């Protein structure tokens, strides 16, 4: 099912740091690393681990431009 | 001056669509396109045009993971 | 593929207002209406119309509480 | 005083998990659960507890659509 | 009713630009201007005009730091 | 390099609370306090401490209005 979020980039999980409520996830996307903060619950339910193939998903209204 | 936003990716502007209040900007980042919606005013003040070298900037709390 | 966003609620599109860059979408979810602003492009590519069955998706870090 | 955020849904707190900096709050809204992450400080100052009647508040630009 | 959003600053509306779907609002807060983009509908329903006394409300997870 | 985020306000750090994954930062901006939640990693890499002169940066689409 397509999602309206315009940014959906494939990559591989490099690191998952689980905190009490939040988790910090680092994903390698091409030559870049993209970092994400999600709930600890989602990280656990998705069983996120280094090496997993995932997509990072970002709504376009959350993206800024620097020139 | 460093900014706390952990995602700052270099790319090139491919397209700028100016609306009445908002502008839609497409940036080529490596092999991916990243799309952004900013204010029309910012697009005008930064004089954003196709071909510009820019960074896309995204706070990590705005990034979701799909597995 | 599961998405980390913890809020994914089924509903029916009631209204779609297409602007130049953005679109305003109203979805009936149970007894509530939930309103969304997405890009005009996503609304067009998904061919969103009243009556469509959709999910509204919201990252938990975007949800505030009022007591 | 009215708030511009278009989504303000009444519900009942089901669960509050307090972390060091953030808190995870689950609210029953009609037939759905809506999950929120707010600061630990706000959870403490509002003295959020299961059973509280609250509203969840969401800005429409934060709502995605999946079809 | 208290809201979990930790930033609620009083100010005066200086400018309202109504677009087709969104509206751009500029608020004078102390010595600073704060700019907001809300839906056209909210701007109309709240009948926002220059001179109005309002609060700008910002969830702390949306605030970045630059040093 | 200019950033599209329209709100960039100078202030002084008053408090930094470091959690496991996130950090809560309070900044004095004129007569107001503005609170931010960023990653623990950014707080550490920027070596944020009380007394630091910083800017708080907020995308206008994240700012609500209450009247």
Short mmCIF file of C-alpha atoms in Angstrom, two decimals:
data_model
loop_
_atom_site.label_atom_id
_atom_site.label_comp_id
_atom_site.label_asym_id
_atom_site.label_seq_id
_atom_site.Cartn_x
_atom_site.Cartn_y
_atom_site.Cartn_z
CA UNK A 1 0.00 0.00 0.00
CA UNK A 2 1.58 3.30 -1.07
CA UNK A 3 2.27 5.87 1.64
CA UNK A 4 2.07 9.62 1.03
CA UNK A 5 5.53 10.21 2.54
CA UNK A 6 7.65 11.07 -0.48
CA UNK A 7 10.99 9.95 0.89
CA UNK A 8 11.46 6.19 1.23
CA UNK A 9 15.09 5.19 0.87
CA UNK A 10 16.53 1.68 1.07
CA UNK A 11 19.48 0.98 3.30
CA UNK A 12 21.06 -1.27 5.90
CA UNK A 13 20.93 -0.88 9.66
CA UNK A 14 24.39 -0.17 11.08
CA UNK A 15 23.64 0.43 14.74
CA UNK A 16 20.71 0.28 17.18
CA UNK A 17 20.97 1.88 20.63
CA UNK A 18 18.03 0.96 22.84
CA UNK A 19 17.13 3.45 25.59
CA UNK A 20 14.33 3.23 28.13
CA UNK A 21 11.68 4.87 25.93
CA UNK A 22 13.42 5.74 22.66
CA UNK A 23 15.89 3.98 20.37
CA UNK A 24 18.52 5.56 18.13
CA UNK A 25 18.97 3.80 14.78
CA UNK A 26 21.71 4.45 12.21
CA UNK A 27 21.07 3.33 8.63
CA UNK A 28 23.55 3.29 5.74
CA UNK A 29 21.81 4.68 2.64
CA UNK A 30 24.13 4.73 -0.36
CA UNK A 31 27.14 6.77 0.68
CA UNK A 32 25.30 8.49 3.51
CA UNK A 33 24.30 7.54 7.01
CA UNK A 34 20.78 8.49 8.04
CA UNK A 35 19.93 8.58 11.74
CA UNK A 36 16.50 7.98 13.19
CA UNK A 37 14.93 8.10 16.62
CA UNK A 38 11.90 5.84 17.09
CA UNK A 39 10.25 4.34 20.15
CA UNK A 40 11.97 1.50 21.96
CA UNK A 41 8.75 -0.45 21.47
CA UNK A 42 8.89 -0.17 17.70
CA UNK A 43 12.56 -1.16 17.67
CA UNK A 44 11.71 -4.23 19.76
CA UNK A 45 8.57 -5.19 17.83
CA UNK A 46 10.43 -4.89 14.53
CA UNK A 47 13.41 -6.69 16.10
CA UNK A 48 15.77 -4.18 14.49
CA UNK A 49 19.38 -5.32 14.32
CA UNK A 50 22.55 -4.32 12.48
CA UNK A 51 22.53 -5.81 8.99
CA UNK A 52 18.76 -5.58 8.50
CA UNK A 53 17.63 -4.20 5.18
CA UNK A 54 15.14 -1.38 5.85
CA UNK A 55 13.70 1.77 4.36
CA UNK A 56 13.99 5.14 6.04
CA UNK A 57 10.76 7.07 5.57
CA UNK A 58 10.52 10.87 5.84
CA UNK A 59 7.56 13.19 5.20
CA UNK A 60 8.63 15.99 2.86
CA UNK A 61 7.36 18.72 5.22
CA UNK A 62 10.11 17.65 7.65
CA UNK A 63 12.97 18.27 5.21
CA UNK A 64 14.85 21.58 5.30
CA UNK A 65 17.21 23.00 2.69
CA UNK A 66 20.55 24.68 3.38
CA UNK A 67 22.34 26.51 0.59
CA UNK B 1 28.15 26.58 13.42
CA UNK B 2 27.16 22.94 13.99
CA UNK B 3 23.44 22.15 14.08
CA UNK B 4 21.98 19.37 16.24
CA UNK B 5 20.04 17.88 13.29
CA UNK B 6 21.94 14.66 12.60
CA UNK B 7 21.06 14.33 8.92
CA UNK B 8 22.73 16.83 6.61
CA UNK B 9 23.21 15.41 3.13
CA UNK B 10 24.77 17.16 0.14
CA UNK B 11 22.98 17.16 -3.18
CA UNK B 12 21.85 19.14 -6.17
CA UNK B 13 18.49 20.82 -6.69
CA UNK B 14 16.58 19.19 -9.57
CA UNK B 15 13.26 21.00 -9.42
CA UNK B 16 11.57 23.87 -7.57
CA UNK B 17 7.80 24.34 -7.75
CA UNK B 18 6.70 27.63 -6.21
CA UNK B 19 3.16 27.75 -4.82
CA UNK B 20 1.39 30.64 -3.14
CA UNK B 21 2.64 29.85 0.39
CA UNK B 22 4.76 26.71 0.07
CA UNK B 23 7.39 25.46 -2.38
CA UNK B 24 8.18 21.87 -3.33
CA UNK B 25 11.89 21.18 -3.85
CA UNK B 26 13.44 18.00 -5.26
CA UNK B 27 17.12 17.34 -4.51
CA UNK B 28 19.33 14.63 -5.99
CA UNK B 29 21.35 13.06 -3.16
CA UNK B 30 23.64 10.30 -4.42
CA UNK B 31 21.40 7.81 -6.18
CA UNK B 32 18.26 9.01 -4.39
CA UNK B 33 15.92 11.93 -4.79
CA UNK B 34 14.88 13.66 -1.58
CA UNK B 35 11.81 15.89 -1.62
CA UNK B 36 11.25 18.86 0.65
CA UNK B 37 8.43 21.30 1.28
CA UNK B 38 9.53 24.70 2.60
CA UNK B 39 7.92 28.13 2.58
CA UNK B 40 7.73 30.04 -0.66
CA UNK B 41 9.50 32.85 1.17
CA UNK B 42 12.50 30.72 2.02
CA UNK B 43 12.71 29.42 -1.55
CA UNK B 44 12.66 33.01 -2.80
CA UNK B 45 15.10 34.41 -0.22
CA UNK B 46 17.55 31.57 -0.92
CA UNK B 47 16.90 32.01 -4.65
CA UNK B 48 16.68 28.23 -5.05
CA UNK B 49 17.10 27.00 -8.61
CA UNK B 50 17.79 23.72 -10.37
CA UNK B 51 21.51 23.00 -10.34
CA UNK B 52 22.17 24.63 -6.95
CA UNK B 53 24.35 22.64 -4.59
CA UNK B 54 22.53 22.37 -1.26
CA UNK B 55 22.24 20.23 1.84
CA UNK B 56 19.01 18.60 2.91
CA UNK B 57 18.69 18.75 6.69
CA UNK B 58 16.46 16.40 8.70
CA UNK B 59 16.03 16.07 12.49
CA UNK B 60 16.40 12.42 13.48
CA UNK B 61 13.10 12.39 15.40
CA UNK B 62 11.36 12.87 12.02
CA UNK B 63 12.80 9.71 10.45
CA UNK B 64 10.79 6.48 10.50
CA UNK B 65 11.99 2.96 9.76
CA UNK B 66 10.19 0.36 7.64
CA UNK B 67 11.40 -3.22 7.64
CA UNK C 1 6.42 -4.33 5.63
CA UNK C 2 5.88 -2.95 9.14
CA UNK C 3 6.55 0.76 9.69
CA UNK C 4 7.88 2.15 12.99
CA UNK C 5 5.11 4.80 13.15
CA UNK C 6 2.92 3.54 15.98
CA UNK C 7 -0.32 5.17 14.85
CA UNK C 8 -1.94 3.64 11.77
CA UNK C 9 -5.70 4.06 11.83
CA UNK C 10 -8.16 2.87 9.18
CA UNK C 11 -10.76 5.26 7.83
CA UNK C 12 -12.51 6.66 4.80
CA UNK C 13 -11.61 9.78 2.87
CA UNK C 14 -14.33 12.42 3.19
CA UNK C 15 -12.79 15.35 1.38
CA UNK C 16 -9.72 16.24 -0.69
CA UNK C 17 -8.84 19.87 -1.43
CA UNK C 18 -6.03 20.18 -3.96
CA UNK C 19 -3.89 23.32 -3.77
CA UNK C 20 -0.93 24.29 -5.93
CA UNK C 21 1.69 22.52 -3.78
CA UNK C 22 -0.20 20.98 -0.88
CA UNK C 23 -3.47 19.08 -0.48
CA UNK C 24 -5.78 18.99 2.54
CA UNK C 25 -7.36 15.59 3.20
CA UNK C 26 -10.13 14.81 5.70
CA UNK C 27 -10.52 11.19 6.82
CA UNK C 28 -13.34 9.71 8.91
CA UNK C 29 -11.80 7.41 11.54
CA UNK C 30 -14.45 5.83 13.74
CA UNK C 31 -16.39 8.70 15.26
CA UNK C 32 -13.62 11.23 14.65
CA UNK C 33 -12.40 13.16 11.66
CA UNK C 34 -8.64 13.29 11.19
CA UNK C 35 -7.17 15.98 8.93
CA UNK C 36 -3.94 15.66 7.00
CA UNK C 37 -1.86 17.93 4.81
CA UNK C 38 0.27 16.13 2.22
CA UNK C 39 1.85 17.21 -1.06
CA UNK C 40 -0.39 17.75 -4.05
CA UNK C 41 1.85 15.28 -5.87
CA UNK C 42 1.18 12.49 -3.40
CA UNK C 43 -2.56 13.17 -3.52
CA UNK C 44 -2.43 12.95 -7.31
CA UNK C 45 -0.18 9.90 -7.50
CA UNK C 46 -2.38 8.06 -4.99
CA UNK C 47 -5.46 9.36 -6.83
CA UNK C 48 -7.08 10.19 -3.48
CA UNK C 49 -10.85 10.63 -3.66
CA UNK C 50 -13.76 10.77 -1.24
CA UNK C 51 -14.85 7.25 -0.35
CA UNK C 52 -11.36 5.71 -0.54
CA UNK C 53 -10.42 3.43 2.31
CA UNK C 54 -7.07 4.59 3.70
CA UNK C 55 -4.95 4.58 6.83
CA UNK C 56 -3.80 7.73 8.55
CA UNK C 57 -0.25 7.29 9.80
CA UNK C 58 1.28 9.39 12.59
CA UNK C 59 4.70 9.10 14.28
CA UNK C 60 4.23 9.06 18.05
CA UNK C 61 6.72 11.90 18.61
CA UNK C 62 4.23 14.17 16.80
CA UNK C 63 1.36 13.52 19.21
CA UNK C 64 0.74 15.93 22.12
CA UNK C 65 -1.44 15.39 25.18
CA UNK C 66 -3.87 17.91 26.68
CA UNK C 67 -5.40 17.26 30.07
CA UNK D 1 -8.56 29.35 23.55
CA UNK D 2 -8.72 27.57 20.17
CA UNK D 3 -5.52 26.01 18.84
CA UNK D 4 -4.71 25.79 15.12
CA UNK D 5 -3.92 22.04 15.37
CA UNK D 6 -6.88 20.47 13.56
CA UNK D 7 -6.80 17.11 15.31
CA UNK D 8 -7.93 17.13 18.95
CA UNK D 9 -9.44 13.80 19.95
CA UNK D 10 -10.82 12.87 23.36
CA UNK D 11 -9.75 9.66 25.01
CA UNK D 12 -8.54 7.94 28.16
CA UNK D 13 -4.96 7.28 29.21
CA UNK D 14 -4.24 3.55 29.28
CA UNK D 15 -0.53 3.48 30.05
CA UNK D 16 2.30 5.86 30.93
CA UNK D 17 5.94 4.71 30.76
CA UNK D 18 8.31 7.26 32.26
CA UNK D 19 11.88 7.25 30.93
CA UNK D 20 14.77 9.50 31.91
CA UNK D 21 13.96 12.28 29.42
CA UNK D 22 10.90 11.09 27.49
CA UNK D 23 7.63 9.40 28.41
CA UNK D 24 5.53 7.05 26.27
CA UNK D 25 1.77 7.51 26.67
CA UNK D 26 -0.97 5.27 25.27
CA UNK D 27 -4.47 6.76 24.93
CA UNK D 28 -7.68 4.92 24.05
CA UNK D 29 -9.59 7.00 21.48
CA UNK D 30 -12.84 5.35 20.45
CA UNK D 31 -11.90 1.93 19.12
CA UNK D 32 -8.28 2.92 18.48
CA UNK D 33 -5.21 3.34 20.63
CA UNK D 34 -3.11 6.42 19.92
CA UNK D 35 0.47 6.51 21.17
CA UNK D 36 2.37 9.64 22.07
CA UNK D 37 5.90 10.48 23.14
CA UNK D 38 6.23 13.64 25.24
CA UNK D 39 8.87 14.87 27.67
CA UNK D 40 9.12 13.24 31.05
CA UNK D 41 8.72 16.72 32.50
CA UNK D 42 5.37 17.29 30.84
CA UNK D 43 4.14 13.88 31.96
CA UNK D 44 5.16 14.72 35.53
CA UNK D 45 3.81 18.28 35.54
CA UNK D 46 0.47 17.08 34.12
CA UNK D 47 0.58 14.14 36.55
CA UNK D 48 -0.54 11.81 33.75
CA UNK D 49 -1.95 8.49 34.98
CA UNK D 50 -3.99 5.65 33.53
CA UNK D 51 -7.68 6.54 33.60
CA UNK D 52 -7.17 10.27 33.00
CA UNK D 53 -9.44 11.83 30.41
CA UNK D 54 -7.26 13.71 27.92
CA UNK D 55 -7.16 14.95 24.35
CA UNK D 56 -4.52 13.88 21.87
CA UNK D 57 -3.51 16.83 19.71
CA UNK D 58 -1.88 16.47 16.28
CA UNK D 59 -0.95 19.15 13.72
CA UNK D 60 -2.34 18.16 10.32
CA UNK D 61 1.05 18.56 8.59
CA UNK D 62 2.23 15.56 10.68
CA UNK D 63 -0.42 13.18 9.36
CA UNK D 64 0.39 10.88 6.42
CA UNK D 65 -2.03 8.88 4.27
CA UNK D 66 -1.59 5.27 3.18
CA UNK D 67 -3.91 3.80 0.54
CA UNK E 1 -6.46 22.61 30.03
CA UNK E 2 -2.66 22.28 30.05
CA UNK E 3 -1.01 20.99 26.86
CA UNK E 4 2.15 18.87 26.88
CA UNK E 5 3.87 21.14 24.32
CA UNK E 6 6.51 22.90 26.41
CA UNK E 7 6.81 26.04 24.30
CA UNK E 8 3.87 28.42 24.46
CA UNK E 9 4.93 32.01 23.88
CA UNK E 10 2.67 35.07 23.83
CA UNK E 11 2.90 37.52 20.98
CA UNK E 12 1.06 39.61 18.43
CA UNK E 13 0.19 38.68 14.87
CA UNK E 14 2.05 40.90 12.39
CA UNK E 15 1.07 39.35 9.08
CA UNK E 16 -1.20 36.64 7.68
CA UNK E 17 -0.79 35.41 4.09
CA UNK E 18 -3.64 33.14 3.03
CA UNK E 19 -2.86 30.58 0.32
CA UNK E 20 -5.15 27.99 -1.22
CA UNK E 21 -4.45 25.28 1.38
CA UNK E 22 -1.92 26.77 3.79
CA UNK E 23 -1.46 30.13 5.50
CA UNK E 24 1.78 31.80 6.58
CA UNK E 25 1.56 33.68 9.87
CA UNK E 26 4.20 35.98 11.37
CA UNK E 27 4.03 36.67 15.11
CA UNK E 28 6.05 39.19 17.09
CA UNK E 29 7.28 37.51 20.30
CA UNK E 30 9.34 39.88 22.44
CA UNK E 31 12.18 41.06 20.22
CA UNK E 32 11.85 38.13 17.82
CA UNK E 33 9.53 37.27 14.97
CA UNK E 34 8.29 33.68 14.90
CA UNK E 35 6.84 32.33 11.67
CA UNK E 36 4.23 29.61 11.42
CA UNK E 37 2.55 27.70 8.64
CA UNK E 38 -0.93 26.39 9.46
CA UNK E 39 -3.88 25.35 7.32
CA UNK E 40 -5.89 28.01 5.57
CA UNK E 41 -8.91 26.54 7.31
CA UNK E 42 -7.50 27.11 10.77
CA UNK E 43 -6.50 30.66 9.87
CA UNK E 44 -10.06 31.31 8.66
CA UNK E 45 -11.83 29.60 11.56
CA UNK E 46 -9.68 31.49 14.07
CA UNK E 47 -10.17 34.65 11.99
CA UNK E 48 -6.47 35.47 12.39
CA UNK E 49 -5.59 39.09 11.68
CA UNK E 50 -2.68 41.43 12.29
CA UNK E 51 -2.86 42.82 15.82
CA UNK E 52 -4.38 39.69 17.37
CA UNK E 53 -2.81 38.52 20.61
CA UNK E 54 -1.93 34.85 20.25
CA UNK E 55 0.40 32.19 21.56
CA UNK E 56 2.82 30.28 19.35
CA UNK E 57 2.95 26.65 20.45
CA UNK E 58 5.88 24.33 19.64
CA UNK E 59 6.52 20.73 20.75
CA UNK E 60 10.04 20.45 22.16
CA UNK E 61 10.94 17.52 19.88
CA UNK E 62 10.68 19.98 16.95
CA UNK E 63 13.32 22.38 18.28
CA UNK E 64 16.94 22.08 17.11
CA UNK E 65 20.04 23.68 18.62
CA UNK E 66 22.83 25.37 16.70
CA UNK E 67 26.04 26.31 18.51
CA UNK F 1 25.10 28.94 4.64
CA UNK F 2 21.46 30.01 5.03
CA UNK F 3 18.97 27.38 6.17
CA UNK F 4 15.33 27.35 5.05
CA UNK F 5 14.06 27.07 8.64
CA UNK F 6 12.56 30.50 9.25
CA UNK F 7 12.94 30.56 13.03
CA UNK F 8 16.51 30.94 14.30
CA UNK F 9 16.60 32.69 17.66
CA UNK F 10 19.70 33.50 19.72
CA UNK F 11 19.82 32.58 23.38
CA UNK F 12 21.77 31.03 26.20
CA UNK F 13 21.66 27.45 27.42
CA UNK F 14 20.24 27.26 30.96
CA UNK F 15 20.06 23.52 31.52
CA UNK F 16 21.03 20.27 29.81
CA UNK F 17 19.63 16.94 31.03
CA UNK F 18 21.33 13.98 29.36
CA UNK F 19 19.29 10.78 29.08
CA UNK F 20 20.27 7.45 27.55
CA UNK F 21 19.20 8.34 24.00
CA UNK F 22 17.75 11.85 24.19
CA UNK F 23 18.75 15.09 25.91
CA UNK F 24 16.47 17.88 27.16
CA UNK F 25 17.86 21.38 26.66
CA UNK F 26 16.45 24.63 28.05
CA UNK F 27 17.48 27.88 26.35
CA UNK F 28 16.77 31.43 27.52
CA UNK F 29 15.64 33.49 24.52
CA UNK F 30 14.88 37.07 25.48
CA UNK F 31 12.26 36.88 28.21
CA UNK F 32 11.16 33.36 27.26
CA UNK F 33 12.54 29.92 27.86
CA UNK F 34 12.50 27.59 24.86
CA UNK F 35 12.83 23.85 25.45
CA UNK F 36 14.31 21.39 23.00
CA UNK F 37 14.75 17.64 22.84
CA UNK F 38 17.68 16.46 20.72
CA UNK F 39 19.72 13.26 20.65
CA UNK F 40 22.16 12.59 23.44
CA UNK F 41 24.78 12.19 20.73
CA UNK F 42 24.25 15.69 19.37
CA UNK F 43 24.35 17.14 22.89
CA UNK F 44 27.65 15.35 23.50
CA UNK F 45 29.22 16.16 20.13
CA UNK F 46 28.29 19.84 20.52
CA UNK F 47 29.44 19.67 24.15
CA UNK F 48 26.35 21.64 25.19
CA UNK F 49 26.62 23.25 28.63
CA UNK F 50 24.80 25.90 30.61
CA UNK F 51 26.02 29.34 29.60
CA UNK F 52 26.66 28.43 25.95
CA UNK F 53 25.39 30.92 23.40
CA UNK F 54 23.29 29.02 20.86
CA UNK F 55 20.46 29.45 18.38
CA UNK F 56 17.23 27.52 18.60
CA UNK F 57 16.07 26.55 15.11
CA UNK F 58 12.46 25.69 14.27
CA UNK F 59 10.85 24.91 10.89
CA UNK F 60 7.74 27.05 10.45
CA UNK F 61 5.53 24.04 9.63
CA UNK F 62 6.09 22.92 13.26
CA UNK F 63 4.67 26.09 14.82
CA UNK F 64 1.01 26.20 15.89
CA UNK F 65 -1.07 29.25 16.80
CA UNK F 66 -3.44 29.53 19.76
CA UNK F 67 -5.80 32.50 19.97
#
